[in-house]
XYZ file of C-alpha atoms in Angstrom:
552
model
C 6.442 12.544 1.438
C 7.842 14.339 4.474
C 11.627 14.437 4.917
C 13.515 15.140 8.129
C 17.312 15.429 7.982
C 19.688 14.996 10.848
C 20.097 18.342 12.560
C 23.418 17.743 14.280
C 26.784 18.021 12.553
C 28.368 15.189 14.485
C 25.622 12.667 13.691
C 26.854 9.731 11.662
C 23.768 8.369 9.912
C 21.386 10.392 7.742
C 17.901 9.799 9.128
C 14.917 10.301 6.870
C 11.197 10.168 7.590
C 9.124 9.245 4.523
C 5.344 9.158 4.904
C 2.756 7.992 2.391
C 0.650 11.076 1.584
C -2.412 8.860 1.042
C -2.263 7.607 4.635
C -3.909 9.153 7.728
C -0.578 10.386 9.142
C -0.340 14.073 10.129
C 2.316 16.423 11.410
C 2.108 17.365 15.101
C 3.177 20.519 16.894
C 6.499 19.643 18.498
C 8.854 22.355 19.753
C 12.108 20.337 19.939
C 11.955 19.260 16.301
C 9.499 17.442 14.034
C 6.814 14.930 14.897
C 4.127 12.934 13.098
C 1.283 10.781 14.322
C -1.689 8.708 13.209
C -4.683 7.551 15.173
C -5.651 8.995 18.538
C -4.267 12.524 18.781
C -4.341 12.719 22.574
C -2.357 9.507 23.019
C 0.304 10.648 20.557
C 0.513 14.082 22.178
C 1.057 12.534 25.607
C 4.039 10.553 24.316
C 5.486 13.608 22.571
C 5.303 15.677 25.761
C 7.819 13.344 27.392
C 10.331 14.295 24.694
C 9.884 18.048 25.114
C 12.088 18.445 28.182
C 15.495 20.175 28.160
C 17.317 16.810 28.176
C 16.559 13.440 26.522
C 14.144 11.429 28.705
C 15.114 8.252 30.505
C 14.008 5.003 28.795
C 11.594 4.286 31.653
C 9.862 7.628 31.102
C 9.288 6.825 27.425
C 8.079 3.340 28.281
C 5.644 4.658 30.892
C 4.329 7.277 28.478
C 3.420 4.617 25.899
C 1.986 2.332 28.559
C -0.393 5.008 29.895
C -2.175 5.579 26.577
C -5.594 4.117 25.805
C -6.144 5.028 22.164
C -4.918 3.284 19.022
C -2.053 5.333 17.604
C 1.498 5.476 16.320
C 4.023 8.271 16.630
C 7.335 9.476 15.144
C 9.449 12.196 16.736
C 12.804 13.717 15.833
C 14.884 15.988 18.047
C 18.501 17.105 17.674
C 19.490 14.176 19.918
C 17.314 11.284 18.738
C 14.730 9.770 16.427
C 11.894 7.793 18.014
C 9.139 5.680 16.437
C 6.559 3.609 18.270
C 3.284 1.772 17.756
C 0.439 0.950 20.104
C -0.195 -2.356 21.854
C -1.882 -3.892 18.789
C 0.261 -2.358 16.014
C -2.888 -0.825 14.579
C -0.784 1.650 12.556
C 2.404 -0.102 11.404
C 5.854 1.424 10.964
C 8.848 0.188 8.952
C 12.506 1.106 8.610
C 15.487 0.172 6.466
C 19.155 1.134 6.211
C 20.627 2.310 2.931
C 23.897 0.382 3.213
C 25.891 3.535 3.966
C 24.768 3.996 7.549
C 21.671 6.008 6.629
C 18.132 5.162 7.725
C 14.678 5.638 6.273
C 11.610 5.356 8.523
C 8.131 5.109 7.038
C 4.547 4.015 7.539
C 4.762 2.448 4.052
C 7.025 -0.576 3.685
C 7.818 0.079 0.030
C 8.882 3.652 0.748
C 11.251 2.429 3.439
C 12.626 -0.364 1.268
C 13.292 1.996 -1.655
C 16.302 3.390 0.211
C 18.155 0.128 -0.436
C 19.890 -0.167 -3.822
C 19.462 -3.961 -4.095
C 16.960 -5.334 -1.556
C 17.147 -9.076 -1.022
C 14.313 -11.459 -0.232
C 14.508 -13.232 3.148
C 13.911 -16.933 2.256
C 12.734 -18.068 5.704
C 10.350 -15.137 5.948
C 8.948 -15.827 2.499
C 8.353 -19.434 3.516
C 6.611 -18.279 6.672
C 4.359 -15.957 4.666
C 3.469 -18.775 2.271
C 2.584 -21.109 5.139
C 0.849 -18.641 7.499
C 0.004 -15.487 5.544
C 2.325 -13.214 7.552
C 5.889 -12.823 8.788
C 6.538 -12.979 12.529
C 8.586 -10.780 14.829
C 10.244 -7.640 13.472
C 11.038 -9.298 10.136
C 9.453 -8.700 6.731
C 9.744 -10.395 3.352
C 12.993 -8.510 2.706
C 16.183 -8.978 4.693
C 16.947 -5.277 5.106
C 13.420 -4.122 5.943
C 12.165 -4.189 9.541
C 8.801 -3.551 11.161
C 8.073 -2.366 14.684
C 6.099 -5.115 16.471
C 3.077 -4.493 18.675
C 3.751 -2.795 21.997
C 7.224 -1.609 20.971
C 9.163 1.491 20.046
C 12.613 2.031 18.570
C 14.971 4.839 19.537
C 17.894 5.889 17.339
C 20.412 8.135 19.156
C 22.177 10.653 16.917
C 25.517 10.365 18.673
C 26.527 7.178 16.896
C 25.262 4.737 19.508
C 23.324 1.675 18.363
C 19.516 1.930 18.095
C 17.501 0.579 20.999
C 14.349 -1.500 20.481
C 12.115 -1.518 23.553
C 9.012 -3.563 24.371
C 6.686 -1.682 26.714
C 3.745 -4.124 26.529
C 3.340 -7.829 25.764
C -0.021 -9.460 26.394
C 0.404 -12.027 29.158
C -2.593 -13.277 31.194
C -1.687 -14.082 34.805
C -3.690 -15.801 37.508
C -5.019 -13.110 39.871
C -5.738 -13.097 43.553
C -9.177 -14.364 44.525
C -12.248 -12.418 43.442
C -15.910 -13.267 42.955
C -17.401 -13.789 39.541
C -19.808 -10.952 40.254
C -16.830 -8.627 40.672
C -15.327 -9.801 37.369
C -18.638 -9.315 35.576
C -18.934 -5.811 36.986
C -15.374 -5.030 35.931
C -15.986 -6.351 32.425
C -19.100 -4.195 32.065
C -17.162 -1.124 33.196
C -14.296 -1.742 30.745
C -16.617 -2.343 27.793
C -18.824 0.655 28.537
C -15.839 2.963 28.978
C -14.232 1.670 25.776
C -17.341 2.500 23.753
C -17.642 5.845 25.514
C -14.144 6.737 24.287
C -15.135 5.675 20.760
C -18.103 8.034 20.769
C -16.034 10.861 22.221
C -13.439 10.559 19.450
C -16.004 10.044 16.679
C -18.098 13.080 17.573
C -20.986 13.427 15.130
C -19.460 11.239 12.425
C -21.466 8.522 10.714
C -20.699 5.164 12.386
C -20.489 2.148 10.091
C -21.020 -1.203 11.827
C -20.305 -4.446 9.925
C -22.989 -6.703 11.386
C -22.512 -10.457 11.095
C -25.043 -11.590 13.663
C -22.278 -13.002 15.854
C -21.710 -12.004 19.468
C -19.013 -9.380 18.908
C -20.758 -7.334 16.225
C -24.041 -7.525 18.165
C -22.285 -6.086 21.183
C -20.851 -3.244 19.091
C -24.265 -2.307 17.728
C -25.927 -2.623 21.149
C -23.394 -0.489 23.013
C -23.386 2.265 20.401
C -27.180 2.366 20.495
C -27.340 2.220 24.302
C -24.823 5.049 24.699
C -26.763 7.367 22.419
C -25.025 7.233 19.046
C -27.457 8.794 16.582
C -25.956 8.151 13.149
C -25.350 4.412 12.836
C -25.496 2.436 9.599
C -25.262 -1.349 9.855
C -24.582 -3.611 6.889
C -23.762 -7.217 6.031
C -21.871 -8.903 3.213
C -20.924 -12.353 1.924
C -22.795 -14.819 -0.285
C -26.366 -13.872 -1.251
C -28.850 -15.340 1.192
C -26.282 -16.212 3.840
C -27.528 -16.815 7.367
C -25.200 -14.224 8.913
C -26.849 -11.469 6.881
C -30.333 -12.759 7.701
C -29.495 -12.800 11.414
C -27.888 -9.366 11.238
C -31.041 -7.952 9.702
C -33.032 -9.195 12.711
C -30.503 -7.673 15.119
C -30.664 -4.312 13.344
C -34.477 -4.373 13.424
C -34.488 -5.132 17.159
C -32.234 -2.111 17.719
C -34.158 0.188 15.346
C -31.051 0.665 13.220
C -30.861 0.990 9.441
C -29.391 -2.074 7.736
C -28.007 -2.508 4.230
C -27.651 -5.755 2.300
C -24.228 -5.446 0.618
C -23.919 -9.105 -0.310
C -21.811 -10.232 -3.228
C -22.583 -11.243 -6.784
C -20.222 -13.701 -8.458
C -19.836 -11.705 -11.670
C -19.102 -8.536 -9.782
C -16.723 -10.348 -7.432
C -14.765 -11.701 -10.390
C -14.570 -8.230 -11.925
C -13.194 -6.808 -8.676
C -10.646 -9.622 -8.504
C -9.267 -8.427 -11.849
C -9.407 -4.736 -10.966
C -6.546 -2.304 -10.605
C -8.202 -1.010 -7.416
C -7.646 -4.362 -5.682
C -3.987 -4.331 -6.709
C -3.508 -0.795 -5.423
C -5.121 -1.796 -2.150
C -2.751 -4.734 -1.731
C 0.249 -2.461 -2.312
C -1.098 -0.028 0.283
C -1.967 -2.633 2.915
C 0.489 -5.527 2.817
C 3.465 -3.870 4.568
C 5.553 -6.468 2.724
C 4.837 -8.730 5.688
C 1.168 -9.798 5.786
C -1.744 -10.688 3.535
C -4.204 -7.763 3.301
C -7.770 -8.356 4.449
C -10.036 -9.204 1.484
C -13.567 -10.119 2.727
C -14.931 -6.558 2.969
C -13.426 -5.113 -0.211
C -16.407 -5.718 -2.496
C -18.771 -4.642 0.270
C -17.176 -1.207 0.642
C -17.040 -0.788 -3.127
C -20.789 -1.405 -3.106
C -21.481 1.007 -0.243
C -19.427 3.724 -1.912
C -21.121 3.274 -5.286
C -24.529 3.517 -3.600
C -23.500 6.809 -1.994
C -23.881 5.468 1.536
C -20.424 6.425 2.870
C -20.439 9.939 4.284
C -17.268 12.058 4.443
C -15.531 11.443 7.762
C -17.407 8.197 8.422
C -15.905 5.834 11.016
C -16.036 2.021 10.886
C -16.575 0.371 14.276
C -16.117 -3.388 14.064
C -16.063 -6.243 16.567
C -12.479 -7.409 16.049
C -11.218 -9.369 17.880
C -13.613 -9.988 20.721
C -13.607 -13.750 20.290
C -9.819 -13.902 20.740
C -9.466 -11.477 23.633
C -12.259 -13.075 25.640
C -10.691 -16.547 25.440
C -12.308 -18.130 22.401
C -9.002 -19.336 20.914
C -7.595 -21.215 23.926
C -7.192 -24.938 23.128
C -8.721 -27.213 25.744
C -5.890 -29.653 25.052
C -3.668 -27.427 27.211
C -5.670 -28.605 30.237
C -4.451 -32.181 29.820
C -1.661 -33.366 32.142
C 1.889 -33.584 30.847
C 1.598 -30.784 28.290
C 4.543 -28.444 27.762
C 6.002 -25.732 25.559
C 6.482 -28.185 22.682
C 2.724 -28.718 22.634
C 2.154 -24.972 22.306
C 4.565 -24.911 19.360
C 2.809 -27.920 17.783
C -0.598 -26.274 18.144
C 0.660 -23.061 16.536
C 2.138 -24.958 13.588
C -1.000 -27.037 13.085
C -3.392 -24.107 13.282
C -1.438 -21.220 11.766
C 1.113 -22.726 9.359
C -1.023 -25.095 7.317
C -2.353 -23.104 4.356
C -0.903 -25.506 1.784
C -0.610 -29.271 2.197
C 2.375 -29.525 -0.139
C 4.379 -27.081 1.987
C 4.095 -29.259 5.105
C 7.405 -31.005 4.457
C 9.797 -31.930 7.296
C 12.289 -29.336 6.040
C 9.761 -26.498 5.919
C 8.240 -27.408 9.270
C 11.704 -27.431 10.846
C 12.287 -23.850 9.654
C 9.035 -22.420 10.992
C 9.210 -24.536 14.153
C 12.583 -23.018 14.935
C 11.229 -19.493 14.509
C 8.138 -20.101 16.654
C 10.026 -22.012 19.356
C 12.737 -19.356 19.635
C 10.146 -16.643 20.201
C 8.221 -18.658 22.790
C 11.352 -19.768 24.647
C 12.482 -16.163 24.965
C 9.165 -15.179 26.547
C 8.025 -18.271 28.448
C 8.149 -17.823 32.197
C 7.074 -20.155 34.970
C 6.264 -23.848 34.893
C 4.290 -25.460 32.030
C 0.937 -25.576 33.831
C -2.366 -25.056 31.955
C -2.523 -21.379 32.958
C 0.948 -20.667 31.581
C 0.496 -22.739 28.423
C -2.666 -20.806 27.610
C -0.950 -17.494 28.381
C 2.086 -18.323 26.215
C -0.172 -19.285 23.329
C -2.421 -16.224 23.652
C 0.631 -13.970 23.834
C 2.004 -15.437 20.604
C -1.294 -15.177 18.747
C -1.755 -11.580 19.968
C 1.669 -10.510 18.651
C 1.531 -12.415 15.396
C -1.756 -13.503 13.828
C -4.002 -10.944 15.487
C -1.794 -7.874 15.085
C -0.280 -8.819 11.721
C -3.296 -10.324 9.943
C -6.484 -9.231 11.737
C -5.825 -5.739 13.108
C -4.037 -4.822 9.894
C -7.452 -5.096 8.230
C -7.979 -1.450 9.180
C -5.890 -0.577 6.109
C -8.942 -1.449 4.002
C -10.992 1.280 5.675
C -8.188 3.782 5.161
C -7.987 2.801 1.490
C -11.641 3.804 1.146
C -11.013 7.105 2.963
C -12.708 6.071 6.216
C -11.771 6.313 9.875
C -11.945 3.322 12.177
C -12.235 2.361 15.834
C -11.476 -0.937 17.600
C -13.367 -0.877 20.904
C -12.813 -4.588 21.600
C -9.049 -4.015 21.330
C -9.264 -1.235 23.936
C -6.137 -1.235 26.086
C -7.999 -1.186 29.410
C -10.118 -4.121 28.249
C -6.971 -6.034 27.317
C -5.371 -5.302 30.688
C -8.581 -6.466 32.361
C -8.490 -9.782 30.494
C -4.891 -10.296 31.543
C -6.295 -10.754 35.047
C -9.260 -13.040 34.250
C -8.720 -16.628 35.476
C -8.263 -19.312 32.828
C -11.459 -21.108 33.878
C -13.447 -17.981 33.015
C -11.611 -17.319 29.746
C -12.099 -20.832 28.375
C -14.794 -20.915 25.676
C -15.405 -17.202 26.409
C -17.181 -18.208 29.610
C -17.102 -14.858 31.409
C -17.916 -12.933 28.230
C -20.914 -15.095 27.367
C -22.247 -14.843 30.900
C -21.861 -11.065 30.703
C -23.784 -10.923 27.401
C -26.558 -13.104 28.826
C -26.970 -10.704 31.743
C -26.624 -7.586 29.562
C -29.038 -8.793 26.835
C -29.829 -5.304 25.543
C -33.304 -5.357 23.950
C -33.126 -9.171 24.130
C -30.762 -9.163 21.183
C -28.683 -11.988 22.682
C -31.467 -14.213 24.016
C -34.192 -13.874 21.381
C -32.129 -14.064 18.168
C -30.275 -17.301 17.455
C -26.704 -17.224 16.179
C -26.320 -17.791 12.419
C -25.410 -21.105 10.832
C -23.082 -21.757 7.904
C -23.798 -23.780 4.786
C -24.407 -23.782 1.052
C -26.285 -20.931 -0.652
C -28.545 -20.491 -3.664
C -29.438 -23.478 -5.868
C -26.355 -25.368 -4.635
C -28.003 -26.009 -1.277
C -30.483 -28.336 -3.021
C -28.024 -30.523 -4.939
C -24.585 -30.260 -3.302
C -25.437 -32.263 -0.142
C -26.703 -35.127 -2.334
C -23.673 -34.911 -4.633
C -21.409 -35.111 -1.597
C -23.263 -38.150 -0.310
C -23.019 -39.868 -3.696
C -19.284 -39.223 -3.991
C -18.771 -40.653 -0.533
C -20.805 -43.775 -1.325
C -19.150 -44.535 -4.661
C -15.623 -43.180 -4.110
C -15.128 -43.552 -0.341
C -12.944 -41.170 1.642
C -11.269 -39.852 -1.488
C -14.646 -38.906 -2.904
C -15.739 -37.259 0.335
C -12.479 -35.282 0.483
C -12.923 -33.938 -3.028
C -16.614 -33.254 -2.548
C -15.771 -31.075 0.453
C -13.000 -29.312 -1.457
C -15.089 -28.573 -4.544
C -18.099 -27.687 -2.434
C -16.127 -24.854 -0.809
C -16.689 -22.778 -3.955
C -20.422 -22.756 -3.181
C -20.096 -22.483 0.599
C -19.943 -19.522 2.969
C -16.817 -18.015 1.370
C -17.795 -18.662 -2.234
C -17.864 -14.956 -3.062
C -14.176 -14.676 -2.148
C -13.197 -17.690 -4.237
C -15.174 -16.084 -7.064
C -12.878 -13.042 -6.963
C -10.089 -15.339 -8.161
C -12.307 -17.363 -10.509
C -13.357 -20.992 -10.875
C -10.333 -22.039 -12.924
C -7.950 -20.512 -10.378
C -9.824 -22.264 -7.567
C -9.928 -25.629 -9.350
C -6.204 -25.597 -10.145
C -5.219 -25.036 -6.512
C -7.848 -26.520 -4.220
C -6.180 -29.934 -4.331
C -3.068 -28.510 -2.638
C -4.883 -26.156 -0.283
C -5.971 -27.142 3.222
C -9.687 -27.286 2.482
C -11.797 -27.818 4.527
C -12.052 -25.451 6.303
C -13.183 -23.249 3.443
C -11.851 -20.085 5.090
C -8.302 -21.454 5.144
C -8.450 -22.114 1.420
C -9.394 -18.478 0.791
C -6.387 -17.314 2.810
C -4.094 -19.746 1.006
C -5.159 -18.762 -2.501
C -5.110 -15.031 -1.904
C -1.754 -15.361 -0.163
C -0.274 -17.079 -3.211
C -1.894 -14.462 -5.493
C -0.368 -11.677 -3.371
C 3.152 -13.114 -3.292
C 3.133 -14.049 -6.975
C 1.956 -10.577 -7.964
C 4.738 -9.095 -5.801
C 7.250 -11.092 -7.845
C 8.237 -13.316 -4.934
C 7.001 -16.646 -6.347
């Protein structure tokens, strides 16, 4: 833990910086005082330079300094006049703060360290409900009333002269319709942004081993192709999930086409159950949850396997394809194109897609609480008339800030837990700014992105290898379809509903259900929103997380 006390006699609050020593945070050279950073060193250093002048910088100067950076990073700086903490545009390295009830402040990269400054922390009921329904808490809130997080694209500045702290947003993702341009120009611009993003990854990684989770989907294929094309020499690809799954089989073909080594790190039910009971999984959850979001689970067993096989080199860097499908337009609902749609329809879509983990929580009272939170955020940010372009932009902005940054990007904590570095080339800031200017027609269904991949088609990886399918695995694929048919014939819709629910244990995400066990699954699947099977996994692990934290 690193501690930084207030250096001025007239300062009212005691300000403390408390960093988890197991995290990738480091101290930076900083003449005016003390500074710490994680992630891209050059980006953090550029922000710190703005604070090194003889007088405190203007707010616009700080904002511009954050906005100019391209790497994923977070930074903390303390001078005699102020304390500043900020995160990048995707909150890839979260920060938290809490007051001690006496005017003092503790700032940390670990939520529990920050919260420990409070003598009697209280649970925030609405935030707990939101976490139960969605898997994360929105905005700057956390599960505890006195604990705050810094949202994506924001920084907080605490003056030491007694003035109130200032929370500033320097970036919020907001696609806007551009002036006319040809599709050829957009395709050329997309190629430039992607190539430059991967070039920066290779520059930062140096000669480190690059670990590429390969699913056989478009995003992970692009990652593997670009790294290979740009000359990366030490790449290891791997796949995980249920034994015999089609994603792994497709990934193996992709790796062979690129002449890259590939490792089958697929799950075994007995091993998965053992990991679900392990102390290591509990320690990981404490490290990763930030007391605001469900930690990422799918890759945990996989990285245990890779480490036990001795395949993870010191200093290795994970390069994954998150979240190419979102950024390139794959999450935009076509319903927003229909006439007469408005902001209420955006709210309704968010509630239906993101707040439906448990059927029994979808009561009018609960929905009113989360609807109020979502609507208030959207109303504060919505600009312009409710046309399809704006509806899509408002929705994408919300999902960027909340689900993507809180639930998906936060998955990088898993790599840190295993002592690995990470890079997110498809969250590159220039690529995001580029997609802010892509017309809605070309974002829908990832139209521009898919056309780009068809033209790029490195080593025919995109044209010659079909995308994987999902289904049952092992012996279950021979009898489950017939059992489902029989239940539908003899028991009608009720039978079909339960066949689909019970079948999820043997489907694509069966290895994750196995971590919790059959009895756990069976006792909860009736309440969970299954199908889809993936939502049931999120629901059950979310309940496991909150119950273990003593909040249920």
